[in-house]
PDB file of C-alpha atoms and ligand atoms in Angstrom:
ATOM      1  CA  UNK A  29      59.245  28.507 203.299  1.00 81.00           C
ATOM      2  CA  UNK A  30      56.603  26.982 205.308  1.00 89.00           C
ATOM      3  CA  UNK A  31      53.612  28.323 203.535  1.00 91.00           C
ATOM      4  CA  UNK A  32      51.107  26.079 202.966  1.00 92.00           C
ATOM      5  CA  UNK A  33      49.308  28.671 200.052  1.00 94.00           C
ATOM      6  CA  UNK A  34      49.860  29.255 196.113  1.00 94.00           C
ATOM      7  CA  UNK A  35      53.616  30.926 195.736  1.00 96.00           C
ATOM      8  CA  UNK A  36      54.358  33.208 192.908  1.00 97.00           C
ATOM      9  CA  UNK A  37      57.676  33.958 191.678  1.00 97.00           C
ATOM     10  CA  UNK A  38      59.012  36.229 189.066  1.00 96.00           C
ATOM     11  CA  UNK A  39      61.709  36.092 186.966  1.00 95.00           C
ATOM     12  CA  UNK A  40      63.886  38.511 188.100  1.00 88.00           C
ATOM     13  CA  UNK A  41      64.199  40.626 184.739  1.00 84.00           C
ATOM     14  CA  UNK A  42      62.338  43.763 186.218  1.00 83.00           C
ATOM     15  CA  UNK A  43      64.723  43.864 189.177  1.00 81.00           C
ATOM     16  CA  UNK A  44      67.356  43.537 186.563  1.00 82.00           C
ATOM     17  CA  UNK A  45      66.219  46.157 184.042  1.00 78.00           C
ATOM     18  CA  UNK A  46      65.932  48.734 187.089  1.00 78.00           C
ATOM     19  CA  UNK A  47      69.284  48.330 187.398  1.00 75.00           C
ATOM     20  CA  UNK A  48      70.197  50.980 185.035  1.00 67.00           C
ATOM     21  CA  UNK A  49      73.643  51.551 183.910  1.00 71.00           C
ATOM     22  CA  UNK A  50      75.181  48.272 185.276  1.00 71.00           C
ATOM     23  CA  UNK A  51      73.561  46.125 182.964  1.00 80.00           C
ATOM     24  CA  UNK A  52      74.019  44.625 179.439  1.00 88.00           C
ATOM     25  CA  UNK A  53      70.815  43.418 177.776  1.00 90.00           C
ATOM     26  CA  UNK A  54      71.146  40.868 174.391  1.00 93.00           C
ATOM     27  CA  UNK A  55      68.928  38.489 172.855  1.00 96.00           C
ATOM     28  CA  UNK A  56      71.024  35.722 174.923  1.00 96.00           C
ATOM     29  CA  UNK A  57      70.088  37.639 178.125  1.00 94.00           C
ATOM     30  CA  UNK A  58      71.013  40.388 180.836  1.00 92.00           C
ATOM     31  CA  UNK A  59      74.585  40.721 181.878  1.00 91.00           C
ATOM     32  CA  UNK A  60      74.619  42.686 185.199  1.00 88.00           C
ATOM     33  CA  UNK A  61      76.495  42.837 188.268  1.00 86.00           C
ATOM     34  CA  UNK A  62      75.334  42.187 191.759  1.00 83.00           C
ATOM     35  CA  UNK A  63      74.904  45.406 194.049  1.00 80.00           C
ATOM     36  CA  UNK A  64      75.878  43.042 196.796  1.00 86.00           C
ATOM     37  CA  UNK A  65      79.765  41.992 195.779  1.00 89.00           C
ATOM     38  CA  UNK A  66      79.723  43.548 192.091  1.00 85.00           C
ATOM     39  CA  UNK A  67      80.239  39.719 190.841  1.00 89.00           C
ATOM     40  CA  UNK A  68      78.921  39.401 187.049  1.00 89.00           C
ATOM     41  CA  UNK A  69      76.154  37.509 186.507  1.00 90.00           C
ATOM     42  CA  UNK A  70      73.848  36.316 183.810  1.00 92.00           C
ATOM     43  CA  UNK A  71      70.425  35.574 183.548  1.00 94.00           C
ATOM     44  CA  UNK A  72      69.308  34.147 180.363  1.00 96.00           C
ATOM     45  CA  UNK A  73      65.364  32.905 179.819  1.00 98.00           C
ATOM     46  CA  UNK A  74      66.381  29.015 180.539  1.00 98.00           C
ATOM     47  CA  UNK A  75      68.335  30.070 183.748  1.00 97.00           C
ATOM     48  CA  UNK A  76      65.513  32.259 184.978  1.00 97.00           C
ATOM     49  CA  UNK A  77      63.458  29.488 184.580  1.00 98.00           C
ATOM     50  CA  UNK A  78      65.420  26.971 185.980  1.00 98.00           C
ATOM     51  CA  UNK A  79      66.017  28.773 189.387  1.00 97.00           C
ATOM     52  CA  UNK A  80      61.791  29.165 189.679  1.00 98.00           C
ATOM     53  CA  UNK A  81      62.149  25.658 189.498  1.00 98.00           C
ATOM     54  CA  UNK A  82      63.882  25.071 191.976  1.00 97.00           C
ATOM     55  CA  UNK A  83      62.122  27.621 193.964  1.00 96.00           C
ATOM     56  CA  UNK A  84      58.692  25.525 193.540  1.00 95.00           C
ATOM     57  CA  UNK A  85      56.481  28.435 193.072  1.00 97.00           C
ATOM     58  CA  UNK A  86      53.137  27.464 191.799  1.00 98.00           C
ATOM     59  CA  UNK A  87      53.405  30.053 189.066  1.00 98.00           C
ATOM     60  CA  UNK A  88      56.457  31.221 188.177  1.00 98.00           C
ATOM     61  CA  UNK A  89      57.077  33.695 184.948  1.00 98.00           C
ATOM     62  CA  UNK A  90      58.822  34.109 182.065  1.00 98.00           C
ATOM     63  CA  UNK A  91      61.841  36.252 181.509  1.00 97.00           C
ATOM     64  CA  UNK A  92      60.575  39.529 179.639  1.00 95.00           C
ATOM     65  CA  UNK A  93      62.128  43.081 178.383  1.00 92.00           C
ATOM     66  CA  UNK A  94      60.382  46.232 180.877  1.00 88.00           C
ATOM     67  CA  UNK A  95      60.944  49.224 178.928  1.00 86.00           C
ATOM     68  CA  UNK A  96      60.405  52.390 180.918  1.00 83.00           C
ATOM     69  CA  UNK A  97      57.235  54.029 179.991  1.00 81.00           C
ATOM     70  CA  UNK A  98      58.723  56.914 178.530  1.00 85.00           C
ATOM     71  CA  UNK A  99      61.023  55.189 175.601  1.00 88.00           C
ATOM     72  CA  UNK A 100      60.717  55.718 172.269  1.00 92.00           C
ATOM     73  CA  UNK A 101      58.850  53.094 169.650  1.00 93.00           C
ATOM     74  CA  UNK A 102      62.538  51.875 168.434  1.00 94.00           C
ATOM     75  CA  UNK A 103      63.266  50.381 172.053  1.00 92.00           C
ATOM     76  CA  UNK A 104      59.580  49.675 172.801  1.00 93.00           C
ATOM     77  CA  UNK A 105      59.838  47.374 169.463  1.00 95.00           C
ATOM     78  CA  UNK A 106      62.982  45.439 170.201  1.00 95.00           C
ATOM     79  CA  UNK A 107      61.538  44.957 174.187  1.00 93.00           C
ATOM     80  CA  UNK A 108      58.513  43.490 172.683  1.00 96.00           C
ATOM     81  CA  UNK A 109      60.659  41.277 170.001  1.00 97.00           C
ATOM     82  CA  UNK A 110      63.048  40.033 172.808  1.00 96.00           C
ATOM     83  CA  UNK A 111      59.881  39.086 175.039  1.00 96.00           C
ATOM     84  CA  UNK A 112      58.052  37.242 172.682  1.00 98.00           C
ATOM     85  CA  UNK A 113      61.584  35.684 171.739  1.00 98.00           C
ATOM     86  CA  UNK A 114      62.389  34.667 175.614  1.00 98.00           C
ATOM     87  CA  UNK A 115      58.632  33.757 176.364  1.00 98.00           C
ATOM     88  CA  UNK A 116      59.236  31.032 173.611  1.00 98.00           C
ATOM     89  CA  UNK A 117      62.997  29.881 174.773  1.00 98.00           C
ATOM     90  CA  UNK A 118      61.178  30.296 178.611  1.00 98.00           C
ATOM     91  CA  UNK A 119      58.082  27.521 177.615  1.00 98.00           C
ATOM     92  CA  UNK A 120      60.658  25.240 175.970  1.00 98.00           C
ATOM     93  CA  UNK A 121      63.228  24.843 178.843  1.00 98.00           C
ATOM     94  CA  UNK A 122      59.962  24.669 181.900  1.00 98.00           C
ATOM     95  CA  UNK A 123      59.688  20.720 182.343  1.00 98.00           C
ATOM     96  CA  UNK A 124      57.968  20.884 185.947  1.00 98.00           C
ATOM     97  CA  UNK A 125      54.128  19.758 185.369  1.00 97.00           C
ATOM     98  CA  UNK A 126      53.046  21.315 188.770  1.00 97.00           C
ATOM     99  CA  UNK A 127      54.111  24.823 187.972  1.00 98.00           C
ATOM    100  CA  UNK A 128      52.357  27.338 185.874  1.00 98.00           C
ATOM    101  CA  UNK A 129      54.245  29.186 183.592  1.00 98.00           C
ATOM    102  CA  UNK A 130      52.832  32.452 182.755  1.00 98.00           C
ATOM    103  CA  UNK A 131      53.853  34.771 179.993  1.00 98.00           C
ATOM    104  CA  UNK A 132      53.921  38.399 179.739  1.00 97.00           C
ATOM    105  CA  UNK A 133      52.653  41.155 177.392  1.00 97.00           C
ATOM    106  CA  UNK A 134      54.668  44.248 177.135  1.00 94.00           C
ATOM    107  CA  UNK A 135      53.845  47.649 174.906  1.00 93.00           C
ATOM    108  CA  UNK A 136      53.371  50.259 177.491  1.00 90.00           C
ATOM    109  CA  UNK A 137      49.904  52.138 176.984  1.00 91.00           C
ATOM    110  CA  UNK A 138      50.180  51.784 173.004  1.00 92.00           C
ATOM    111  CA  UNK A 139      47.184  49.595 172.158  1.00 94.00           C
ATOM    112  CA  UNK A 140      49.164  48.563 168.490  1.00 96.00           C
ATOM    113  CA  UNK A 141      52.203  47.918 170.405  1.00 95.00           C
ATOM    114  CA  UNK A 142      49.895  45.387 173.153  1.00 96.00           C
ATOM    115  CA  UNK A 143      48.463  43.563 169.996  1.00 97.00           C
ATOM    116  CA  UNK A 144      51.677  42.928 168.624  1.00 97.00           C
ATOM    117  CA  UNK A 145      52.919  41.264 171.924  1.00 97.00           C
ATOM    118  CA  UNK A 146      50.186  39.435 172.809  1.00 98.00           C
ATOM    119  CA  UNK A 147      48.845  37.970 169.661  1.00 98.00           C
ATOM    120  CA  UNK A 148      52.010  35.675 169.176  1.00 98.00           C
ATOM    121  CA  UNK A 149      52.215  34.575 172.898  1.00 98.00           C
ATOM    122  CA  UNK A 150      48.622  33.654 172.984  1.00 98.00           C
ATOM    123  CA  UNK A 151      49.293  31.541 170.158  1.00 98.00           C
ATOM    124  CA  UNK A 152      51.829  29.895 172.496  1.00 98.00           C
ATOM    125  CA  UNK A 153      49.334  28.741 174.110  1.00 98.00           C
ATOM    126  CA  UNK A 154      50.847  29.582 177.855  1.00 98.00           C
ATOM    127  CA  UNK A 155      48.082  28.749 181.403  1.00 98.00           C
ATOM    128  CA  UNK A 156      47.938  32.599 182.100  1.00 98.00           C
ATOM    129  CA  UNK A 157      49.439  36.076 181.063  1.00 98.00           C
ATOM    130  CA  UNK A 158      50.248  38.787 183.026  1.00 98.00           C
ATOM    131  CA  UNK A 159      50.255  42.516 181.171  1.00 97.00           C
ATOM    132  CA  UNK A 160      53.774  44.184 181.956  1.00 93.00           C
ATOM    133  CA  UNK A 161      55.243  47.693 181.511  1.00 88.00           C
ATOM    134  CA  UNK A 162      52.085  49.284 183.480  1.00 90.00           C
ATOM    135  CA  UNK A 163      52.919  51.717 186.450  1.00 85.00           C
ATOM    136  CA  UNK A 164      56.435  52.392 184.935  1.00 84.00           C
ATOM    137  CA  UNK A 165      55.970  56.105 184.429  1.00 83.00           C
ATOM    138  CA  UNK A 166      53.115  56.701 182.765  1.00 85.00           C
ATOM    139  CA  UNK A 167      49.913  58.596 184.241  1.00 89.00           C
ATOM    140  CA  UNK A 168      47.322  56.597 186.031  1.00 89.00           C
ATOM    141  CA  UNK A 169      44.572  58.106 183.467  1.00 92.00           C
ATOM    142  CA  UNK A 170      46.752  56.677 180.725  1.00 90.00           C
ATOM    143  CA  UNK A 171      46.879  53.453 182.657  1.00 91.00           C
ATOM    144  CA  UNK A 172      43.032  53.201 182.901  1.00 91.00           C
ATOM    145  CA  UNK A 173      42.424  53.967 179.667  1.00 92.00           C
ATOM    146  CA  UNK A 174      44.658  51.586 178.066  1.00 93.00           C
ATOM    147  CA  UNK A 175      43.950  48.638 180.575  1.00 94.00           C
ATOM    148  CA  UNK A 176      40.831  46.898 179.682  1.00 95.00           C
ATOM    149  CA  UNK A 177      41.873  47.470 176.022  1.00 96.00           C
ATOM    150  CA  UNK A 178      45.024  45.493 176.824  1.00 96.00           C
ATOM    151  CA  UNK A 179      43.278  42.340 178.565  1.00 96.00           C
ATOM    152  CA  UNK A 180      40.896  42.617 176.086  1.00 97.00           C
ATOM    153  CA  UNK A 181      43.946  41.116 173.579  1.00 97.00           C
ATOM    154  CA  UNK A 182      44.268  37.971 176.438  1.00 97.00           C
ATOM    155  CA  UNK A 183      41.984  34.662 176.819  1.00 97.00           C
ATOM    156  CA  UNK A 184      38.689  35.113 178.761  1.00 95.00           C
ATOM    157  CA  UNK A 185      39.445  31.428 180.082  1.00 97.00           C
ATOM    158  CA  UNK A 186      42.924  32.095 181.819  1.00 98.00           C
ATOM    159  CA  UNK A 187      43.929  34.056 184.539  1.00 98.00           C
ATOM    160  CA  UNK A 188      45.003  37.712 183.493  1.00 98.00           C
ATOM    161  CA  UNK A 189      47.736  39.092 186.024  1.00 98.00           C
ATOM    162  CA  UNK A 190      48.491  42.799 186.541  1.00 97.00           C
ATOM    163  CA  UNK A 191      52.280  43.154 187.085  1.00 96.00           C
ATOM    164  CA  UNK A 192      53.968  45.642 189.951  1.00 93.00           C
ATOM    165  CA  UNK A 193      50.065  47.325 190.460  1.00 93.00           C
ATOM    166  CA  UNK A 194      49.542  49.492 192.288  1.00 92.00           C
ATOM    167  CA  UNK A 195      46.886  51.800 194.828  1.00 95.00           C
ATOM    168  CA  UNK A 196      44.064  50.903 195.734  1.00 97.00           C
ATOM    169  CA  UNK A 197      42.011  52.553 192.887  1.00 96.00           C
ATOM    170  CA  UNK A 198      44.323  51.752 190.505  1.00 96.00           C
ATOM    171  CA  UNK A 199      43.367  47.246 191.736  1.00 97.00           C
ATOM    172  CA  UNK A 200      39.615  48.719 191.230  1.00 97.00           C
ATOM    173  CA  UNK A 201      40.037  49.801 187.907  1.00 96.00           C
ATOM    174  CA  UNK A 202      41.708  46.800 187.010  1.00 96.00           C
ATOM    175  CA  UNK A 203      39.240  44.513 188.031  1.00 97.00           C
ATOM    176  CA  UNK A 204      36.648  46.475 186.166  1.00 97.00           C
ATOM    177  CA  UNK A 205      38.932  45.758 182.927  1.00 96.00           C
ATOM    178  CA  UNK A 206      38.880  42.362 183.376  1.00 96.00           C
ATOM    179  CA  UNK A 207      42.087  41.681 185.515  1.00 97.00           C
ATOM    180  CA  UNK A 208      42.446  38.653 187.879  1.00 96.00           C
ATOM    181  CA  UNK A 209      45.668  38.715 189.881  1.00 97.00           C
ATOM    182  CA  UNK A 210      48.034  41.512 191.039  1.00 97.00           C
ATOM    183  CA  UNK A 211      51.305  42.210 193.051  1.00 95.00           C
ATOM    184  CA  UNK A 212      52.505  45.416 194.034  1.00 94.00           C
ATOM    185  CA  UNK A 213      54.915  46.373 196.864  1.00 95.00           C
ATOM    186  CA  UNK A 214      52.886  49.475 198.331  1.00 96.00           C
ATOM    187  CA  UNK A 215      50.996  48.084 201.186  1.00 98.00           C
ATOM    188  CA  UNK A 216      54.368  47.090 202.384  1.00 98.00           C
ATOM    189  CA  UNK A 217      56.508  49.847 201.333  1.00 97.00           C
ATOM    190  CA  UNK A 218      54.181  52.291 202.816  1.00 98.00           C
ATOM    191  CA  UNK A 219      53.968  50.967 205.557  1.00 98.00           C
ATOM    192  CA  UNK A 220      57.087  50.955 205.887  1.00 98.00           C
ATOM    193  CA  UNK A 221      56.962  54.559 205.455  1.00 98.00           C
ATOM    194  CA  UNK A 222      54.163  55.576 208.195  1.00 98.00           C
ATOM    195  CA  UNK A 223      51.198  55.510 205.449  1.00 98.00           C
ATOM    196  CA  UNK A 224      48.254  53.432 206.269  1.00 98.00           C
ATOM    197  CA  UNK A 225      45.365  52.396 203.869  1.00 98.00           C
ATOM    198  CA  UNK A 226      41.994  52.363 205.266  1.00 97.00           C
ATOM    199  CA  UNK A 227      38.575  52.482 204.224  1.00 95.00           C
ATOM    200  CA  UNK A 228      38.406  56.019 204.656  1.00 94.00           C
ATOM    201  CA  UNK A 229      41.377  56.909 202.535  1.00 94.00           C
ATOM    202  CA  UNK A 230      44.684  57.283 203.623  1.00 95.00           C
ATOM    203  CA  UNK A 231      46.102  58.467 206.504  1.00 96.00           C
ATOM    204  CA  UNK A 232      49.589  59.812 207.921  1.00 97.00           C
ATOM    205  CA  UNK A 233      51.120  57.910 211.024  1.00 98.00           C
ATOM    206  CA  UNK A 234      53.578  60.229 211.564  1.00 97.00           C
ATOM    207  CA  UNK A 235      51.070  63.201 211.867  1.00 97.00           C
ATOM    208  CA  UNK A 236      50.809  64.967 215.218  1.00 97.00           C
ATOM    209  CA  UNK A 237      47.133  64.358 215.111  1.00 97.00           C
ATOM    210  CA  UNK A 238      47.056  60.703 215.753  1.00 97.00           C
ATOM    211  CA  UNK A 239      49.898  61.665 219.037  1.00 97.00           C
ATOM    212  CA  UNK A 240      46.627  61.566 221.509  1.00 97.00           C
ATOM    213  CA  UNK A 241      44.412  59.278 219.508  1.00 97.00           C
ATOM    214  CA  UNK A 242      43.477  55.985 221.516  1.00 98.00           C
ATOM    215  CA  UNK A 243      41.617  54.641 218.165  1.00 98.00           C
ATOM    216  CA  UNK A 244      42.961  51.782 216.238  1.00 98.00           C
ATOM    217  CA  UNK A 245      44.631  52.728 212.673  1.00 98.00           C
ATOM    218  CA  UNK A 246      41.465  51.276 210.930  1.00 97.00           C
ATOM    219  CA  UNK A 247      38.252  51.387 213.363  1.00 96.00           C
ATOM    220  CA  UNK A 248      36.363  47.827 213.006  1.00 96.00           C
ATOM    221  CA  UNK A 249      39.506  46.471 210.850  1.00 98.00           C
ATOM    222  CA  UNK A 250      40.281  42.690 212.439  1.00 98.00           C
ATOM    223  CA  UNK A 251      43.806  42.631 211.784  1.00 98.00           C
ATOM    224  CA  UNK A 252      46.519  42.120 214.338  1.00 98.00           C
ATOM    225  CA  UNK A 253      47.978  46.192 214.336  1.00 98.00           C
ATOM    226  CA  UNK A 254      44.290  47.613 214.894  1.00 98.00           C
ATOM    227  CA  UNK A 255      43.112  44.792 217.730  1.00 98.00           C
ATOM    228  CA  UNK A 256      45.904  45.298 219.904  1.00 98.00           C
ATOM    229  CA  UNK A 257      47.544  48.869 219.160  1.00 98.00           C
ATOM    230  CA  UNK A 258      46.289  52.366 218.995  1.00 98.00           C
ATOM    231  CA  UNK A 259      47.163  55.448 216.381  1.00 98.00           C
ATOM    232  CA  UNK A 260      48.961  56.949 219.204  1.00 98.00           C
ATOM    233  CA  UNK A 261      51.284  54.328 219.619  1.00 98.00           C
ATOM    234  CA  UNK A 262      52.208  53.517 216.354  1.00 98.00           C
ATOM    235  CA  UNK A 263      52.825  57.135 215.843  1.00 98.00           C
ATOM    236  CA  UNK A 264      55.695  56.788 218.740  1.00 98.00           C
ATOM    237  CA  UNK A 265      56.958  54.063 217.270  1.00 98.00           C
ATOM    238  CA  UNK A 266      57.588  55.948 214.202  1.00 98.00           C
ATOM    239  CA  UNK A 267      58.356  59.238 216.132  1.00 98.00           C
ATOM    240  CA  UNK A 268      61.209  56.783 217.744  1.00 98.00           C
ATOM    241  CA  UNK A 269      62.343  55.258 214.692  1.00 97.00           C
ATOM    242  CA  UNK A 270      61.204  51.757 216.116  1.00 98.00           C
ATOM    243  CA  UNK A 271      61.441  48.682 213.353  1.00 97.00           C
ATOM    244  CA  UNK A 272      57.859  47.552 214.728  1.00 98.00           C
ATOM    245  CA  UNK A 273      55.866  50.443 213.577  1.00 98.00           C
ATOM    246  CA  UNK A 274      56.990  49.451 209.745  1.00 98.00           C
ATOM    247  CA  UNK A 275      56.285  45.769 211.078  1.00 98.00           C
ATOM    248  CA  UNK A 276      52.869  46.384 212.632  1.00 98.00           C
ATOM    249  CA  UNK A 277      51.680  48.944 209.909  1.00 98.00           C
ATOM    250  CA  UNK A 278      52.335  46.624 206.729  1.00 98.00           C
ATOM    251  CA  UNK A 279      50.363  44.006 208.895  1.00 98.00           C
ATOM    252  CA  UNK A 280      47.761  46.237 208.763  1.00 98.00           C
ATOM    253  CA  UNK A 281      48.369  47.464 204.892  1.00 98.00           C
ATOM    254  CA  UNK A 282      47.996  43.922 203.474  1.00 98.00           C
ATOM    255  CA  UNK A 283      44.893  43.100 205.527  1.00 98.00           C
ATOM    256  CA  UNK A 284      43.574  45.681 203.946  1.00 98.00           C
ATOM    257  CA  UNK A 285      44.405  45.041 200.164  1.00 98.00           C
ATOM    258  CA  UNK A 286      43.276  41.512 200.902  1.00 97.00           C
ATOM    259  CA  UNK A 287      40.029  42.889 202.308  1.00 98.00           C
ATOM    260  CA  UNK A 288      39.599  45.377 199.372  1.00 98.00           C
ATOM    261  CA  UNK A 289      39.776  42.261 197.049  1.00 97.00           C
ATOM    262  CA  UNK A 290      37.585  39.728 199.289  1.00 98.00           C
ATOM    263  CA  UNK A 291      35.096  42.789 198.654  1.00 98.00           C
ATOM    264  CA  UNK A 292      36.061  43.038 195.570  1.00 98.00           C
ATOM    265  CA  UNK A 293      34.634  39.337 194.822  1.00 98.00           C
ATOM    266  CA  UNK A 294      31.711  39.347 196.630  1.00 98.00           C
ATOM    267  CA  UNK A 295      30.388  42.238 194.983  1.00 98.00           C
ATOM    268  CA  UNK A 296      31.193  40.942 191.342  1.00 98.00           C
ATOM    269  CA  UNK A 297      29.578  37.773 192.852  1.00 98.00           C
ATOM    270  CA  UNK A 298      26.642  39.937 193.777  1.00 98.00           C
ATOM    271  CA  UNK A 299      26.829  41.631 190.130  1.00 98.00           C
ATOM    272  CA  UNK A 300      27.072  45.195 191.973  1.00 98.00           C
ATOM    273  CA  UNK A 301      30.911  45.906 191.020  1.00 98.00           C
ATOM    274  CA  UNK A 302      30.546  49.134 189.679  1.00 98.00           C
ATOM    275  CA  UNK A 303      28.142  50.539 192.465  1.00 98.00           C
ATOM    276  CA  UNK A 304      31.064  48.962 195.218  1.00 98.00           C
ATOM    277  CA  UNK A 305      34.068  50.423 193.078  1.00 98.00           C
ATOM    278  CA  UNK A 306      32.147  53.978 192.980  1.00 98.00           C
ATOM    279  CA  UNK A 307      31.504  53.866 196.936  1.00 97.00           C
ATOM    280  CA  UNK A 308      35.365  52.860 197.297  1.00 97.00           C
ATOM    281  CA  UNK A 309      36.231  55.964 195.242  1.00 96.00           C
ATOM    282  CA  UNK A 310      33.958  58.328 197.039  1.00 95.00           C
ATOM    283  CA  UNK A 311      35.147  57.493 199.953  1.00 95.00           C
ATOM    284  CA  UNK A 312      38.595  57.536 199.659  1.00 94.00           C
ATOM    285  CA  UNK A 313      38.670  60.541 197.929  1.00 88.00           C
ATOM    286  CA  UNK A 314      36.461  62.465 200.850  1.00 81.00           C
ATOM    287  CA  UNK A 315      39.410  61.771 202.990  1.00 66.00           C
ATOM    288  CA  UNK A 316      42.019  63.083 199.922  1.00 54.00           C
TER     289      UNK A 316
HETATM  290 ZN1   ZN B  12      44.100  46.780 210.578  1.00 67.03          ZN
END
């Protein structure tokens, strides 16, 4: 992959562990089949690890347990005793000095549950930790509440990742608890499905109100989709069922979460975080 920027990869055990019913989870690993030819596979903490590194990511993670955020303190315990077990078996089998192994903390919005994750793999010493098991269910006041506690349990000197989140209030409210790095599939996936982020909250594509409108998805937004197309035509494209307007609208989507965090920056480097994050939500939720 010729890109010439830091790569992160994961470990594959969320895909895995959404793969409900066709998968067999012990402390050696996950037993699953392949949706693709149904052939059984097995990925164990040293094989996960093994195939990052010979993917070359610059960070790559450890294999955890992602309980949904609705099970029951039994499950939640084992997840969090199979992590921590993993995240150990994970740290000894990673030999490559220029990758980053990260670990993560699971225990869903439960504060006890967090502490009891975190505090052994911190001992482990890892570069950076990532909090799991958020955006799995739960409600995004839940989420809020319980995320600053849960970086709160993680070292102020190493990067603190936000797994699989999330909108764009949800990024704001993350960096206000003290989170560093994220990942989430939505500014792709909806674009994919004709929703476009902007700075005035979100709007509809496939709406007959942008059939006539000559304006660009996101007025002053540099990005390839607004400089050279208008609402009106991506609306066709949609309309028409045409693989660019996915294409040209998560072009648009991710210049717009990297924007959001750019901002996000400056204004922590400008110590006015809280006013920016309280415009952002005003603003989006005008257009709501
Ligand atoms: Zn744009």
């Amino acid at each position: 992959m010729a890109w010439d920027r830091p790569i992160l990869t994961d470990s594959g055990g969320f895909q895995v562990f959404s793969l409900a019913g066709i998968r067999k989870v012990t402390d050696n690993g996950v037993a699953f089949r392949s949706h693709i030819d149904g052939a059984l596979l097995d990925l164990t903490p040293e094989r996960a690890v093994r195939i990052q590194e010979n993917l070359g990511s610059d960070i790559a993670m450890v294999l955890d347990e992602c309980p949904p955020g609705d099970a029951p303190e039994p499950v939640v315990r084992e997840a969090i005793r199979r992590t921590i077990l993993w995240a150990e078996r994970c740290k000894k089998a990673h030999a490559r000095a220029d990758q980053a192994l990260f670990a993560i903390i699971q225990g869903g919005t439960n504060l006890e549950w967090r502490r009891d994750c975190a505090d052994p793999l911190v001992a482990m010493d890892f570069p950076g930790y990532a909090l799991g098991g958020f955006s799995v269910g739960e409600s995004a006041d839940a989420m809020h509440t319980a995320l600053p506690a849960a970086a709160e349990l993680l070292p102020v000197d190493k990067p603190r990742y936000l797994m699989g989140v999330g909108r764009p209030e949800d990024l704001l409210a993350g960096v206000a608890g003290g989170i560093d790095m994220f990942d989430c599939v939505m500014p792709t996936r909806n674009g994919r499905n004709a929703s476009a982020f902007t700075a005035d909250g979100t709007i509809r594509l496939r709406n007959a109100c942008h059939r006539r409108d000559s304006g660009p998805v996101e007025s002053g937004c540099p990005c390839y989709t607004c400089t050279m197309f208008s609402r009106a035509y991506l609306h066709h494209l949609f309309q028409a069922d045409e693989m660019l307007g996915p294409t040209l609208l998560s072009l648009h989507n991710v210049a717009f979460y990297l924007r959001l965090m750019a901002d996000a920056r400056r204004a922590i480097e400008e110590k006015r975080f809280a006013a920016f994050r309280a415009g952002c939500l005003a603003r989006w939720s005008k257009a709501a």
